PDB file of C-alpha atoms and ligand atoms in Angstrom:
ATOM      1  CA  UNK A   1      82.516 112.782 109.610  1.00  0.00           C
ATOM      2  CA  UNK A   2      79.552 115.153 109.426  1.00  0.00           C
ATOM      3  CA  UNK A   3      78.708 118.120 111.621  1.00  0.00           C
ATOM      4  CA  UNK A   4      77.085 117.261 114.940  1.00  0.00           C
ATOM      5  CA  UNK A   5      73.298 117.324 114.638  1.00  0.00           C
ATOM      6  CA  UNK A   6      71.767 118.896 117.780  1.00  0.00           C
ATOM      7  CA  UNK A   7      68.657 116.741 117.271  1.00  0.00           C
ATOM      8  CA  UNK A   8      70.770 113.593 117.743  1.00  0.00           C
ATOM      9  CA  UNK A   9      71.839 112.471 121.204  1.00  0.00           C
ATOM     10  CA  UNK A  10      75.611 112.673 121.751  1.00  0.00           C
ATOM     11  CA  UNK A  11      76.329 110.449 124.760  1.00  0.00           C
ATOM     12  CA  UNK A  12      79.960 111.579 124.918  1.00  0.00           C
ATOM     13  CA  UNK A  13      79.005 115.256 125.172  1.00  0.00           C
ATOM     14  CA  UNK A  14      76.237 114.480 127.677  1.00  0.00           C
ATOM     15  CA  UNK A  15      78.696 112.533 129.851  1.00  0.00           C
ATOM     16  CA  UNK A  16      81.226 115.364 129.716  1.00  0.00           C
ATOM     17  CA  UNK A  17      78.527 117.808 130.830  1.00  0.00           C
ATOM     18  CA  UNK A  18      77.755 115.792 133.989  1.00  0.00           C
ATOM     19  CA  UNK A  19      79.362 116.570 137.331  1.00  0.00           C
ATOM     20  CA  UNK A  20      81.778 113.963 138.679  1.00  0.00           C
ATOM     21  CA  UNK A  21      79.095 112.985 141.214  1.00  0.00           C
ATOM     22  CA  UNK A  22      76.608 112.559 138.373  1.00  0.00           C
ATOM     23  CA  UNK A  23      79.079 110.444 136.412  1.00  0.00           C
ATOM     24  CA  UNK A  24      79.785 108.268 139.448  1.00  0.00           C
ATOM     25  CA  UNK A  25      76.087 107.757 140.170  1.00  0.00           C
ATOM     26  CA  UNK A  26      75.292 106.746 136.585  1.00  0.00           C
ATOM     27  CA  UNK A  27      78.380 104.564 136.294  1.00  0.00           C
ATOM     28  CA  UNK A  28      77.542 102.665 139.464  1.00  0.00           C
ATOM     29  CA  UNK A  29      73.927 102.116 138.418  1.00  0.00           C
ATOM     30  CA  UNK A  30      74.992 101.027 134.922  1.00  0.00           C
ATOM     31  CA  UNK A  31      77.343  98.453 136.474  1.00  0.00           C
ATOM     32  CA  UNK A  32      74.519  97.067 138.602  1.00  0.00           C
ATOM     33  CA  UNK A  33      72.255  96.789 135.534  1.00  0.00           C
ATOM     34  CA  UNK A  34      74.955  95.167 133.417  1.00  0.00           C
ATOM     35  CA  UNK A  35      75.857  92.596 136.037  1.00  0.00           C
ATOM     36  CA  UNK A  36      72.189  91.901 136.802  1.00  0.00           C
ATOM     37  CA  UNK A  37      71.720  91.025 133.132  1.00  0.00           C
ATOM     38  CA  UNK A  38      74.764  88.725 133.322  1.00  0.00           C
ATOM     39  CA  UNK A  39      73.386  87.144 136.473  1.00  0.00           C
ATOM     40  CA  UNK A  40      70.140  86.201 134.688  1.00  0.00           C
ATOM     41  CA  UNK A  41      72.221  83.927 132.456  1.00  0.00           C
ATOM     42  CA  UNK A  42      73.655  82.046 135.438  1.00  0.00           C
ATOM     43  CA  UNK A  43      70.426  80.201 136.217  1.00  0.00           C
ATOM     44  CA  UNK A  44      71.000  77.468 138.801  1.00  0.00           C
ATOM     45  CA  UNK A  45      74.512  78.713 139.522  1.00  0.00           C
ATOM     46  CA  UNK A  46      72.857  81.437 141.633  1.00  0.00           C
ATOM     47  CA  UNK A  47      70.954  80.815 144.840  1.00  0.00           C
ATOM     48  CA  UNK A  48      67.324  81.929 144.788  1.00  0.00           C
ATOM     49  CA  UNK A  49      68.208  84.668 147.252  1.00  0.00           C
ATOM     50  CA  UNK A  50      71.076  85.957 145.125  1.00  0.00           C
ATOM     51  CA  UNK A  51      68.844  85.965 142.031  1.00  0.00           C
ATOM     52  CA  UNK A  52      66.271  88.014 143.958  1.00  0.00           C
ATOM     53  CA  UNK A  53      68.965  90.463 145.030  1.00  0.00           C
ATOM     54  CA  UNK A  54      70.063  90.987 141.426  1.00  0.00           C
ATOM     55  CA  UNK A  55      66.483  91.457 140.275  1.00  0.00           C
ATOM     56  CA  UNK A  56      65.633  94.001 142.969  1.00  0.00           C
ATOM     57  CA  UNK A  57      68.928  95.809 142.424  1.00  0.00           C
ATOM     58  CA  UNK A  58      68.257  96.050 138.676  1.00  0.00           C
ATOM     59  CA  UNK A  59      64.714  97.353 139.285  1.00  0.00           C
ATOM     60  CA  UNK A  60      66.059  99.993 141.635  1.00  0.00           C
ATOM     61  CA  UNK A  61      68.936 100.964 139.329  1.00  0.00           C
ATOM     62  CA  UNK A  62      66.621 101.363 136.305  1.00  0.00           C
ATOM     63  CA  UNK A  63      64.307 103.616 138.326  1.00  0.00           C
ATOM     64  CA  UNK A  64      67.189 105.809 139.511  1.00  0.00           C
ATOM     65  CA  UNK A  65      69.197 105.916 136.303  1.00  0.00           C
ATOM     66  CA  UNK A  66      67.081 108.507 134.514  1.00  0.00           C
ATOM     67  CA  UNK A  67      67.050 111.091 137.308  1.00  0.00           C
ATOM     68  CA  UNK A  68      68.954 114.209 136.341  1.00  0.00           C
ATOM     69  CA  UNK A  69      69.949 112.895 132.912  1.00  0.00           C
ATOM     70  CA  UNK A  70      68.942 114.183 129.453  1.00  0.00           C
ATOM     71  CA  UNK A  71      65.482 113.332 128.116  1.00  0.00           C
ATOM     72  CA  UNK A  72      64.943 111.384 124.893  1.00  0.00           C
ATOM     73  CA  UNK A  73      62.216 113.842 123.874  1.00  0.00           C
ATOM     74  CA  UNK A  74      64.943 116.463 123.382  1.00  0.00           C
ATOM     75  CA  UNK A  75      66.635 114.289 120.732  1.00  0.00           C
ATOM     76  CA  UNK A  76      63.946 113.626 118.100  1.00  0.00           C
ATOM     77  CA  UNK A  77      66.557 112.283 115.655  1.00  0.00           C
ATOM     78  CA  UNK A  78      67.718 109.539 118.034  1.00  0.00           C
ATOM     79  CA  UNK A  79      71.227 108.734 119.234  1.00  0.00           C
ATOM     80  CA  UNK A  80      74.459 109.173 117.273  1.00  0.00           C
ATOM     81  CA  UNK A  81      76.696 106.166 117.949  1.00  0.00           C
ATOM     82  CA  UNK A  82      79.493 107.468 115.734  1.00  0.00           C
ATOM     83  CA  UNK A  83      80.559 109.873 118.489  1.00  0.00           C
ATOM     84  CA  UNK A  84      81.298 106.805 120.624  1.00  0.00           C
ATOM     85  CA  UNK A  85      83.438 105.280 117.889  1.00  0.00           C
ATOM     86  CA  UNK A  86      80.755 102.700 117.026  1.00  0.00           C
ATOM     87  CA  UNK A  87      80.182 102.075 113.304  1.00  0.00           C
ATOM     88  CA  UNK A  88      76.519 102.718 112.591  1.00  0.00           C
ATOM     89  CA  UNK A  89      74.339 103.378 109.532  1.00  0.00           C
ATOM     90  CA  UNK A  90      73.755 107.113 109.242  1.00  0.00           C
ATOM     91  CA  UNK A  91      70.081 106.551 108.372  1.00  0.00           C
ATOM     92  CA  UNK A  92      68.717 103.600 110.355  1.00  0.00           C
ATOM     93  CA  UNK A  93      71.467 103.398 112.996  1.00  0.00           C
ATOM     94  CA  UNK A  94      72.094  99.644 112.610  1.00  0.00           C
ATOM     95  CA  UNK A  95      75.516  98.333 113.693  1.00  0.00           C
ATOM     96  CA  UNK A  96      77.718  95.258 113.289  1.00  0.00           C
ATOM     97  CA  UNK A  97      76.075  93.562 116.269  1.00  0.00           C
ATOM     98  CA  UNK A  98      72.576  95.058 115.863  1.00  0.00           C
ATOM     99  CA  UNK A  99      71.796  94.562 112.190  1.00  0.00           C
ATOM    100  CA  UNK A 100      68.522  95.377 110.434  1.00  0.00           C
ATOM    101  CA  UNK A 101      65.798  92.762 111.091  1.00  0.00           C
ATOM    102  CA  UNK A 102      65.869  91.613 107.452  1.00  0.00           C
ATOM    103  CA  UNK A 103      69.667  91.447 107.478  1.00  0.00           C
ATOM    104  CA  UNK A 104      71.995  93.957 105.852  1.00  0.00           C
ATOM    105  CA  UNK A 105      75.580  94.701 104.953  1.00  0.00           C
ATOM    106  CA  UNK A 106      77.730  97.792 104.649  1.00  0.00           C
ATOM    107  CA  UNK A 107      77.575  99.513 101.267  1.00  0.00           C
ATOM    108  CA  UNK A 108      79.553 102.525 102.517  1.00  0.00           C
ATOM    109  CA  UNK A 109      81.396 103.417 105.695  1.00  0.00           C
ATOM    110  CA  UNK A 110      78.176 104.728 107.267  1.00  0.00           C
ATOM    111  CA  UNK A 111      75.382 103.272 105.125  1.00  0.00           C
ATOM    112  CA  UNK A 112      73.782  99.815 105.126  1.00  0.00           C
ATOM    113  CA  UNK A 113      72.176  97.894 102.271  1.00  0.00           C
ATOM    114  CA  UNK A 114      68.664  98.198 103.779  1.00  0.00           C
ATOM    115  CA  UNK A 115      68.846 101.960 103.408  1.00  0.00           C
ATOM    116  CA  UNK A 116      70.087 101.920  99.809  1.00  0.00           C
ATOM    117  CA  UNK A 117      66.541 102.049  98.391  1.00  0.00           C
ATOM    118  CA  UNK A 118      65.349 104.896 100.572  1.00  0.00           C
ATOM    119  CA  UNK A 119      64.255 107.952  98.604  1.00  0.00           C
ATOM    120  CA  UNK A 120      66.600 110.925  98.733  1.00  0.00           C
ATOM    121  CA  UNK A 121      66.165 112.921 101.880  1.00  0.00           C
ATOM    122  CA  UNK A 122      64.588 110.198 104.019  1.00  0.00           C
ATOM    123  CA  UNK A 123      66.362 110.020 107.354  1.00  0.00           C
ATOM    124  CA  UNK A 124      68.485 113.079 106.661  1.00  0.00           C
ATOM    125  CA  UNK A 125      66.467 115.322 108.962  1.00  0.00           C
TER     126      UNK A 125
HETATM  127 ZN1   ZN B 201      70.634 101.465 107.436  1.00  0.00          ZN
HETATM  128 ZN1   ZN B 202      71.119  97.916 108.358  1.00  0.00          ZN
END
């Protein structure tokens, strides 16, 4: 476990810094977005009207979700999934379920085979 890098986004710390109203708002919108994505898979099991409701709800939730939340521009090093207990490559950020495009495997607890050949220092910023 390395020291927290302030240039990397720590979702756990950002969540803890939100008010309970802010947490509720984001949680509700995230649920709408998650279920709307599920609903897209249902196809003919949904009426046309219900499908429209999910689509409009997802559009609205995406537009509202970013209000009052941290900005990506403040985290030039990208997110840090390790703080959420998700195993991720310390350089490229790939995970068990989101592997590198060319395919990769773990060569250390927090390093994937795609990043083995990177020159020293790359990605350590
Ligand atoms: Zn990697
Ligand atoms: Zn990888």
